[in-house]
Tab-separated table of C-alpha atoms and ligand atoms in Angstrom:
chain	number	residue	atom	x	y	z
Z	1	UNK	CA	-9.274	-1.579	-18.366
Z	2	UNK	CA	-7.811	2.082	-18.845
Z	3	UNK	CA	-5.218	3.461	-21.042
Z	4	UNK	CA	-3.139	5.146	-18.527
Z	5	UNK	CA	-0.734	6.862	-21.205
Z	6	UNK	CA	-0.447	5.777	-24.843
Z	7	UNK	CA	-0.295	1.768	-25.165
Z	8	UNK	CA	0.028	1.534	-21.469
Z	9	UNK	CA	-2.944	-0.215	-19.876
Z	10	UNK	CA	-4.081	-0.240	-16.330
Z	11	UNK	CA	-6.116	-3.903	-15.720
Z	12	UNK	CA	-7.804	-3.996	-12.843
Z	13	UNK	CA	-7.883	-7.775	-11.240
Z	14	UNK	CA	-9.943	-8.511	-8.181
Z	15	UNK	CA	-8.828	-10.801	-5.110
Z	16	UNK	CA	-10.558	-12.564	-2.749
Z	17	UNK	CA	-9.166	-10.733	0.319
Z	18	UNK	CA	-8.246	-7.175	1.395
Z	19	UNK	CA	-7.334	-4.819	-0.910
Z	20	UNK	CA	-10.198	-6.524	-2.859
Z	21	UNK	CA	-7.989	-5.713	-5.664
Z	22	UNK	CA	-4.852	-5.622	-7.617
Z	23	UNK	CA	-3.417	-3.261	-11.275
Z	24	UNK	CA	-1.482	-4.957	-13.462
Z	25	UNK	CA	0.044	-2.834	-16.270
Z	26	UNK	CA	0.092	-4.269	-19.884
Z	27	UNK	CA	2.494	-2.141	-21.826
Z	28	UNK	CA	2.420	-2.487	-26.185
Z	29	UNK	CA	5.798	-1.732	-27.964
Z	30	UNK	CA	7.027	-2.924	-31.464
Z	31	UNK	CA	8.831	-5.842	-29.582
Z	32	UNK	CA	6.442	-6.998	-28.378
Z	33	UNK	CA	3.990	-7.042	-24.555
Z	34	UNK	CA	5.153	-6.097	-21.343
Z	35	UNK	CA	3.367	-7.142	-18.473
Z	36	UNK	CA	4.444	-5.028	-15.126
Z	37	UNK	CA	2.895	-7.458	-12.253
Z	38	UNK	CA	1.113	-10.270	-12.495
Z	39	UNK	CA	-2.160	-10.217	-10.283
Z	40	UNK	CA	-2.841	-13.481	-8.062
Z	41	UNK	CA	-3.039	-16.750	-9.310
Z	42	UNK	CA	-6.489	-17.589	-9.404
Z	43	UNK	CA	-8.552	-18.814	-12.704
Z	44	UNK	CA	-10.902	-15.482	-12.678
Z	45	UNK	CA	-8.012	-13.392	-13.011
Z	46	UNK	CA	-6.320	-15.520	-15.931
Z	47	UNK	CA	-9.501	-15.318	-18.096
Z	48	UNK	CA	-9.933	-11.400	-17.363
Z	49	UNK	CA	-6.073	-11.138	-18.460
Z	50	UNK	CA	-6.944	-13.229	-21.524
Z	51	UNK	CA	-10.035	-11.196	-22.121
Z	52	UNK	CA	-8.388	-7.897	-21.827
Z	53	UNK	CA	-5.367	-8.812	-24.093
Z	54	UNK	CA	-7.705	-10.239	-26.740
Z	55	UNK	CA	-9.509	-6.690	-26.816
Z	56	UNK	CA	-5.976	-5.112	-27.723
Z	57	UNK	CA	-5.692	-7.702	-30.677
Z	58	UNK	CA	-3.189	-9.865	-28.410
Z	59	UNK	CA	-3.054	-13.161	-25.889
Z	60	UNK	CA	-1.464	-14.779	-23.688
Z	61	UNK	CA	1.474	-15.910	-25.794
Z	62	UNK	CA	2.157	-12.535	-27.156
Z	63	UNK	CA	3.570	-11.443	-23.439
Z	64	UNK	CA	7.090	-11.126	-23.958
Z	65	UNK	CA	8.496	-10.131	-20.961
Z	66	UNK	CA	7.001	-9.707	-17.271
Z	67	UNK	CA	8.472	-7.109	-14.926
Z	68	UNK	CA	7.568	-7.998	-11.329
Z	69	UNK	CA	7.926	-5.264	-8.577
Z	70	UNK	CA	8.038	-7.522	-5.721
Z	71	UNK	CA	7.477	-10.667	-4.432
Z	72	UNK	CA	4.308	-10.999	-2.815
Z	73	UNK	CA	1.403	-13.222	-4.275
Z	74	UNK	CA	-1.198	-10.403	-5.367
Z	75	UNK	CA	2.242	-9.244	-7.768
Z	76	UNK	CA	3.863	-12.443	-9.006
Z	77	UNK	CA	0.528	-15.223	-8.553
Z	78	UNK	CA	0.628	-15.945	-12.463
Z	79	UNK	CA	4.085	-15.006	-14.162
Z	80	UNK	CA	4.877	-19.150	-13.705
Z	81	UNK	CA	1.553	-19.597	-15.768
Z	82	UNK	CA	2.187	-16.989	-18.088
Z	83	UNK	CA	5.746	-18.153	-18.795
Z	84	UNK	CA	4.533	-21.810	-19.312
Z	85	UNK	CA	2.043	-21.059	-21.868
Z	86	UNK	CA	4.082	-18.599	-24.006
Z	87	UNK	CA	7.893	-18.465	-22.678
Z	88	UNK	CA	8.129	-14.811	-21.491
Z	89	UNK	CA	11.056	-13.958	-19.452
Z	90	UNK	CA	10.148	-12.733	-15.867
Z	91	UNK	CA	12.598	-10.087	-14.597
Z	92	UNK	CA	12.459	-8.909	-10.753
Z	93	UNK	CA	15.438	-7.921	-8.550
Z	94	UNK	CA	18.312	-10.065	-7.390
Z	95	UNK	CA	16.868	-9.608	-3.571
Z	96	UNK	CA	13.602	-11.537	-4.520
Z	97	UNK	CA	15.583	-15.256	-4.895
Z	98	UNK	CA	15.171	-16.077	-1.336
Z	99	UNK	CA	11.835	-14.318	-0.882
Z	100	UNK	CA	10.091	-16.057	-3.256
Z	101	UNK	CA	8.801	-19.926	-2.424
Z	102	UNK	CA	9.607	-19.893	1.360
Z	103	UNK	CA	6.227	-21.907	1.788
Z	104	UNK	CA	8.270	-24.922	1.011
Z	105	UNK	CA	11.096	-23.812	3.221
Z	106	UNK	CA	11.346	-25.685	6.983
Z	107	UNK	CA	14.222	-22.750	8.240
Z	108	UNK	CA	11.631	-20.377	7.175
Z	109	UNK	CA	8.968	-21.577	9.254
Z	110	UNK	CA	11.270	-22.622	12.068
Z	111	UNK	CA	12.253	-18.584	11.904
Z	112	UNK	CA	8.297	-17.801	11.949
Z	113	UNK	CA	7.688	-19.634	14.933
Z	114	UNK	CA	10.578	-17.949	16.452
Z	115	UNK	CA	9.820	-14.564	15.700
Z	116	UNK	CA	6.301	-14.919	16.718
Z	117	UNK	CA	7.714	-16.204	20.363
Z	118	UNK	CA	10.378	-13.730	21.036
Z	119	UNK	CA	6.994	-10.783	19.902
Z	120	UNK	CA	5.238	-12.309	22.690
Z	121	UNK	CA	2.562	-13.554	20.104
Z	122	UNK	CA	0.066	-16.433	21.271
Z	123	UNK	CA	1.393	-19.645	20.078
Z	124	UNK	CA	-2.238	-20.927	19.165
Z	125	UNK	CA	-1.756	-17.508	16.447
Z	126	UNK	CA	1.604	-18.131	15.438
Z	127	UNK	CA	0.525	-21.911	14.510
Z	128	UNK	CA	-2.829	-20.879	12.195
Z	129	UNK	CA	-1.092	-18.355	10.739
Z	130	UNK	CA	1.499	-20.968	9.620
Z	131	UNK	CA	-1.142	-23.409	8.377
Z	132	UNK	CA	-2.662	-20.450	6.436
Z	133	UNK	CA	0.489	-19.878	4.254
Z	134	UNK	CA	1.160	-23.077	3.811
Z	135	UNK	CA	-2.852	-23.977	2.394
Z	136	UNK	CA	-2.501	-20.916	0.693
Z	137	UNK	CA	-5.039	-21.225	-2.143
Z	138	UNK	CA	-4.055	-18.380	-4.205
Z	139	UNK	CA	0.096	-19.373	-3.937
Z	140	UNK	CA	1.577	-17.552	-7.079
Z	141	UNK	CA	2.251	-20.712	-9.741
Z	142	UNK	CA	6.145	-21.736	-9.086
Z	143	UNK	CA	8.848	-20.140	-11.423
Z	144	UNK	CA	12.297	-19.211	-11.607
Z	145	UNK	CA	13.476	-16.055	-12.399
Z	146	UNK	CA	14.573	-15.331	-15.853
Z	147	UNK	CA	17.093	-12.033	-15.184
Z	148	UNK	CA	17.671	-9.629	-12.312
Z	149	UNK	CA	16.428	-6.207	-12.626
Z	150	UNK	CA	19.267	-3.930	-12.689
Z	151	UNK	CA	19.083	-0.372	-11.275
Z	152	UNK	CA	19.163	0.849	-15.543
Z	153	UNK	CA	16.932	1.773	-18.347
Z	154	UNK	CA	15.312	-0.037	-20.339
Z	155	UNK	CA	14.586	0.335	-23.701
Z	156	UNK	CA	11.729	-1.821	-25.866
Z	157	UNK	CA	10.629	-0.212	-29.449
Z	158	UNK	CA	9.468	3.511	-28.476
Z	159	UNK	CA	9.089	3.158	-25.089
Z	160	UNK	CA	12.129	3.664	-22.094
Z	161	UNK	CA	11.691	3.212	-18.077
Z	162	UNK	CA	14.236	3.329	-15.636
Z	163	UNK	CA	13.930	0.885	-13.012
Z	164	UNK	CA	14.281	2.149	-9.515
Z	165	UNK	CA	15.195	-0.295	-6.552
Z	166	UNK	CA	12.743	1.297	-3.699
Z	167	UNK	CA	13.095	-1.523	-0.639
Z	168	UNK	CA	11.158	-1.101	2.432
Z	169	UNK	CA	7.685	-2.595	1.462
Z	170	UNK	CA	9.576	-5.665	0.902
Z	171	UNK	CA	13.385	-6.362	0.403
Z	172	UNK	CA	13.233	-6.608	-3.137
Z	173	UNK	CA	10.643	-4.041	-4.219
Z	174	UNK	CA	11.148	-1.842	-7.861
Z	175	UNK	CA	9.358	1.029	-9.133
Z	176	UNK	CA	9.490	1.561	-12.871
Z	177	UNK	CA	9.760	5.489	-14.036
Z	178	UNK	CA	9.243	6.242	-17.256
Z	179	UNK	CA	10.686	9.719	-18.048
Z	180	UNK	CA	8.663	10.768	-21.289
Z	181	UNK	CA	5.531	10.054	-19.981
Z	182	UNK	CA	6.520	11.360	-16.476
Z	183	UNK	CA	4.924	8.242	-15.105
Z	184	UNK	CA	6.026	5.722	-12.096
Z	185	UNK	CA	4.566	2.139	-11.975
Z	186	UNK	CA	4.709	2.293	-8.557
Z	187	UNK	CA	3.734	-1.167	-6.842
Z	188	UNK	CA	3.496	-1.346	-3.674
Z	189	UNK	CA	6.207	1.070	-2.417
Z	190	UNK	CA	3.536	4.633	-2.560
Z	191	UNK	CA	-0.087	3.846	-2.352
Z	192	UNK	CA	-2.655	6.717	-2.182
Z	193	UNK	CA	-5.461	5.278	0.469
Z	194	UNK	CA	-3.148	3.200	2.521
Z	195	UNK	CA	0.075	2.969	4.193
Z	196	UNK	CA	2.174	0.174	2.766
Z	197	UNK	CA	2.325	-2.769	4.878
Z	198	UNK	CA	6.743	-2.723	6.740
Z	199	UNK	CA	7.370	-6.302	8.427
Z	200	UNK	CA	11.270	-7.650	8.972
Z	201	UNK	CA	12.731	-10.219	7.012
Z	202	UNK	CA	12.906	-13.377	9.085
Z	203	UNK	CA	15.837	-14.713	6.964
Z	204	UNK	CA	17.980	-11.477	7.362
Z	205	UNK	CA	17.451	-9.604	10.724
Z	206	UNK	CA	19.830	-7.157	9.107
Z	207	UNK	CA	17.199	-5.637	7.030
Z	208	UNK	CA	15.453	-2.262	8.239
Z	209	UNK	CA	12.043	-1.679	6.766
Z	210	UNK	CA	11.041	1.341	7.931
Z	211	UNK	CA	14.889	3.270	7.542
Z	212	UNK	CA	14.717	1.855	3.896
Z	213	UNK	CA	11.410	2.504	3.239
Z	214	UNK	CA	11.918	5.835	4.202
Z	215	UNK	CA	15.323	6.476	2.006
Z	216	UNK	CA	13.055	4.623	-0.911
Z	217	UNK	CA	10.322	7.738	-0.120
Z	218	UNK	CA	13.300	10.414	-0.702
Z	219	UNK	CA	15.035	8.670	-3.450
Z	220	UNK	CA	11.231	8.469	-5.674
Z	221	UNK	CA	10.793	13.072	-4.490
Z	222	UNK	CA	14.479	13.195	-7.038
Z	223	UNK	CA	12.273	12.295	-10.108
Z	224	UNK	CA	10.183	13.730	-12.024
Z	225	UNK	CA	7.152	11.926	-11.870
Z	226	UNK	CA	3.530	13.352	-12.868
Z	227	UNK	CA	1.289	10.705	-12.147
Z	228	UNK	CA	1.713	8.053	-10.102
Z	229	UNK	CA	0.274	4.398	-10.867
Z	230	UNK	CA	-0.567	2.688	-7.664
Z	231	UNK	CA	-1.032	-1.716	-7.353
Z	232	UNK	CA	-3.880	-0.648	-5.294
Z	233	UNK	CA	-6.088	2.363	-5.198
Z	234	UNK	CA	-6.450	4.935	-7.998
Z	235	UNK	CA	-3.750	6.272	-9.524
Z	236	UNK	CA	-2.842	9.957	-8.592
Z	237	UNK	CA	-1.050	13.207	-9.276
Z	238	UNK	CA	0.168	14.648	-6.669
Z	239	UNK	CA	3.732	12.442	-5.213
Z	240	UNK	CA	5.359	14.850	-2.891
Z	241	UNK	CA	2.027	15.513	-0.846
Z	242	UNK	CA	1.726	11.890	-0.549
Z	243	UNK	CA	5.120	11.267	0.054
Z	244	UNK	CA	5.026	13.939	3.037
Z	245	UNK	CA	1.845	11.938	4.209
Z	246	UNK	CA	3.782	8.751	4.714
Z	247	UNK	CA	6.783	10.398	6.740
Z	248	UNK	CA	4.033	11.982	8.839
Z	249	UNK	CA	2.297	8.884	9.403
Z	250	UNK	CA	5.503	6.620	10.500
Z	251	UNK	CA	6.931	9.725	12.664
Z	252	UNK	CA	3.692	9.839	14.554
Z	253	UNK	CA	3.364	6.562	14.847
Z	254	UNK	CA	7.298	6.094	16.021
Z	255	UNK	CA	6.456	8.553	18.948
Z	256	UNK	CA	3.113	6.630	19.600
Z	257	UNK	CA	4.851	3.662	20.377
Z	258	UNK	CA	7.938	5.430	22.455
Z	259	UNK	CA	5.310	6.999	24.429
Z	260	UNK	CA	3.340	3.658	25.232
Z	261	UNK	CA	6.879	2.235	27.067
Z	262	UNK	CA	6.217	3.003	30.402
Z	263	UNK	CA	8.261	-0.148	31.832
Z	264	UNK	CA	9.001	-2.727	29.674
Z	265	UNK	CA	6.782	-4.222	27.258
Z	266	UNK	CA	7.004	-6.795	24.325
Z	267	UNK	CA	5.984	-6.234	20.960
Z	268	UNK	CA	2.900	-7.863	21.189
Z	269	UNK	CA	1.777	-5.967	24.074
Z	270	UNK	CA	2.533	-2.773	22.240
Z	271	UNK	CA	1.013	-4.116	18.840
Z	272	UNK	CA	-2.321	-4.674	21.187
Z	273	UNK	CA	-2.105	-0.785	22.260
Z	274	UNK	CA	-1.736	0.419	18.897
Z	275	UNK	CA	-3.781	-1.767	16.647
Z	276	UNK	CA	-6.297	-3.154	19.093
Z	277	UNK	CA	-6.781	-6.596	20.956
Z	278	UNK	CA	-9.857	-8.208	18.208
Z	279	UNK	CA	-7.758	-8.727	15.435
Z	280	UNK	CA	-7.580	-11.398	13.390
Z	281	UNK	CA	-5.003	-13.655	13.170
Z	282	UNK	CA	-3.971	-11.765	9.905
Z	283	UNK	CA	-4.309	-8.588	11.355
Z	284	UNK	CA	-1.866	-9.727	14.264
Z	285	UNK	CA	0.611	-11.123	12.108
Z	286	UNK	CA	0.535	-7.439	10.270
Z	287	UNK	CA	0.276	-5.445	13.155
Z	288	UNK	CA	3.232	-7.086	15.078
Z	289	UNK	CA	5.298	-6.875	11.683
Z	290	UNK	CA	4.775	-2.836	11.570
Z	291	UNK	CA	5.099	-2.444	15.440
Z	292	UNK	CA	8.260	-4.222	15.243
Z	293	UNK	CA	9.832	-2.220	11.864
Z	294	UNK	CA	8.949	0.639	14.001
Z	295	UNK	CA	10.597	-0.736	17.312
Z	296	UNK	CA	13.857	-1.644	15.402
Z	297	UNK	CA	14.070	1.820	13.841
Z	298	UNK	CA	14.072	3.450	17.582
Z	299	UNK	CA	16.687	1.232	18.795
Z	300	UNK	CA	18.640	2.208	15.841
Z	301	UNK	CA	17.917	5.923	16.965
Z	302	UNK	CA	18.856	4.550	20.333
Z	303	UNK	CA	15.559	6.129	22.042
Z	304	UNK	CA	15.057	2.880	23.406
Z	305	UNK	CA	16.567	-0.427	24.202
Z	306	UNK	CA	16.034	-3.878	23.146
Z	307	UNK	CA	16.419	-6.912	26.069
Z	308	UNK	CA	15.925	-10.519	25.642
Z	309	UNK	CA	13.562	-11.332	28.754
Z	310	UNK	CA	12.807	-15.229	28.901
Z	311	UNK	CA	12.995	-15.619	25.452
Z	312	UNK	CA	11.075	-12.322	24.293
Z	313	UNK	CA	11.994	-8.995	23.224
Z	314	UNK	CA	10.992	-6.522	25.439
Z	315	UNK	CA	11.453	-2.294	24.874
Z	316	UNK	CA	12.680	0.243	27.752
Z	317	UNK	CA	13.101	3.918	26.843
Z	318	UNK	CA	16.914	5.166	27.269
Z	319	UNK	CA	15.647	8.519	26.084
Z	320	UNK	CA	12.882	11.197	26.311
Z	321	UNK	CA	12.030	12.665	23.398
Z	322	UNK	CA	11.702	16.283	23.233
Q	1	LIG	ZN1	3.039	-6.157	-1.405
């Protein structure tokens, strides 16, 4: 564990699968803790939480409140636990209600299977990718959400953060800026080795990862952040390069994938171009989530169109690029 700032503590948690690893922030102010994220839901990472807090003079019960940046499992796996043992309040944004326990949710998986079809994905793929989620062992413990984060500050004893809405990672994803320290707990939206992971949401084909992911990158460049604190990966100093990284990255890999249309081709078939054809079923279920936030963004651009073909999407350039 690593003071990051004064009272705010970086707690490194380990997981089981990529990323090998997740930060959750424990903050100490006169009212009391504040955990930002909650690691995955496995027993090694409760006792290391325990263990940690009981080296500030704290535990468990003594979290009062747990700010969640988004809803995946590696961020909210033990707020339910947390909040049964000692009644904090978990506060994430209004967009995370219908993310969060889709595992038990038939439309969702009748949307999966759907999806994966119209990509072009192999069926025998789409189906163990649905058995995976739903024998997920490390499934964050069920809970319902105490308040919605509101795009504010917040104050508790000495300390003040604003929380930022930055979507694109995930529909409902917030970054928390403090201004005094000049620090952003910054999830999963900016992460220094790696470029956040865009996929759709199946429940609301209205939503554009990559366009908000990309307005999220411009709104974080208006503040005045000094260091930024990562869920993954160490944290580092230097935002606008890394922001300027990430726009280069998803422009070049936008005119990758325009270039690879020569005739019509289905996202699957470009996902295999781009990310390779021995993947595992994972890997697939990433890589056709990216090449499709990137295939939606160009037919928003209208560089290319989007046609149903026996039940699939398939991509035709309309226009060259320059
Ligand atoms: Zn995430």
């Amino acid at each position: 564990m690593e003071e990051v700032s004064k009272n705010l503590f970086m707690l490194t948690l380990p997981m089981p699968f990529r990323l090998m690893h997740v930060h959750v922030f424990i903050l100490l102010t006169e009212e009391g803790v504040i955990l930002f994220d909650a690691g995955l839901n496995t027993q090694e990472n409760f006792h290391l939480l325990s263990q940690a807090l009981n080296s500030l003079g704290k535990n468990i019960k003594d979290i009062r409140e747990i700010f969640i940046t988004h809803f995946h499992a590696d961020h909210c796996g033990m707020a339910g636990l947390i909040k049964e043992i000692g009644g904090a309040k978990i506060a994430m944004s209004a967009a995370a209600e219908g993310l969060l326990g889709r595992r038990k949710n038939e439309i969702f998986y009748a949307q999966f299977r759907d999806f994966c079809y119209k990509c072009g994905l192999p069926q025998t793929t789409a189906e163990s990718l649905l058995t995976m989620f739903v024998h997920f062992k490390e499934a964050p413990r069920p809970f319902e959400i105490d308040s919605y984060i509101e795009e504010k500050s917040y104050r508790r004893g000495n300390f003040l953060w604003e929380a930022l809405f930055t979507p694109g990672h995930s529909p409902d994803h917030v970054s928390f800026y403090f201004p005094k320290e000049k620090l952003l707990i910054a999830g999963d939206h900016i992460l220094p080795e790696i470029t956040p992971n865009l996929s759709p949401d199946l429940l609301s084909p209205q939503y554009e990862p990559l366009k908000e992911f990309l307005t999220s990158l411009e709104k974080i460049q208006g503040y005045n952040i000094k260091k930024v604190l990562p869920a993954h990966g160490t944290p580092f100093l230097d935002l606008n390069r890394r922001v300027e990284e990430l726009k280069n990255h998803h422009r070049l890999r936008t005119e990758l994938i325009h270039k690879s249309l020569s005739g019509e081709k289905n996202v699957f078939q470009i996902a295999c171009e781009i990310f390779g054809e021995d993947l595992t079923d994972f890997d697939y279920f990433l890589a056709i989530g990216e090449t499709f936030a990137h295939l939606q963004y160009l037919v928003a651009t209208g560089l290319i169109k989007e046609n149903l073909r026996e039940g699939r999407f398939c991509y035709e350039v309309l226009t060259q690029l320059v």
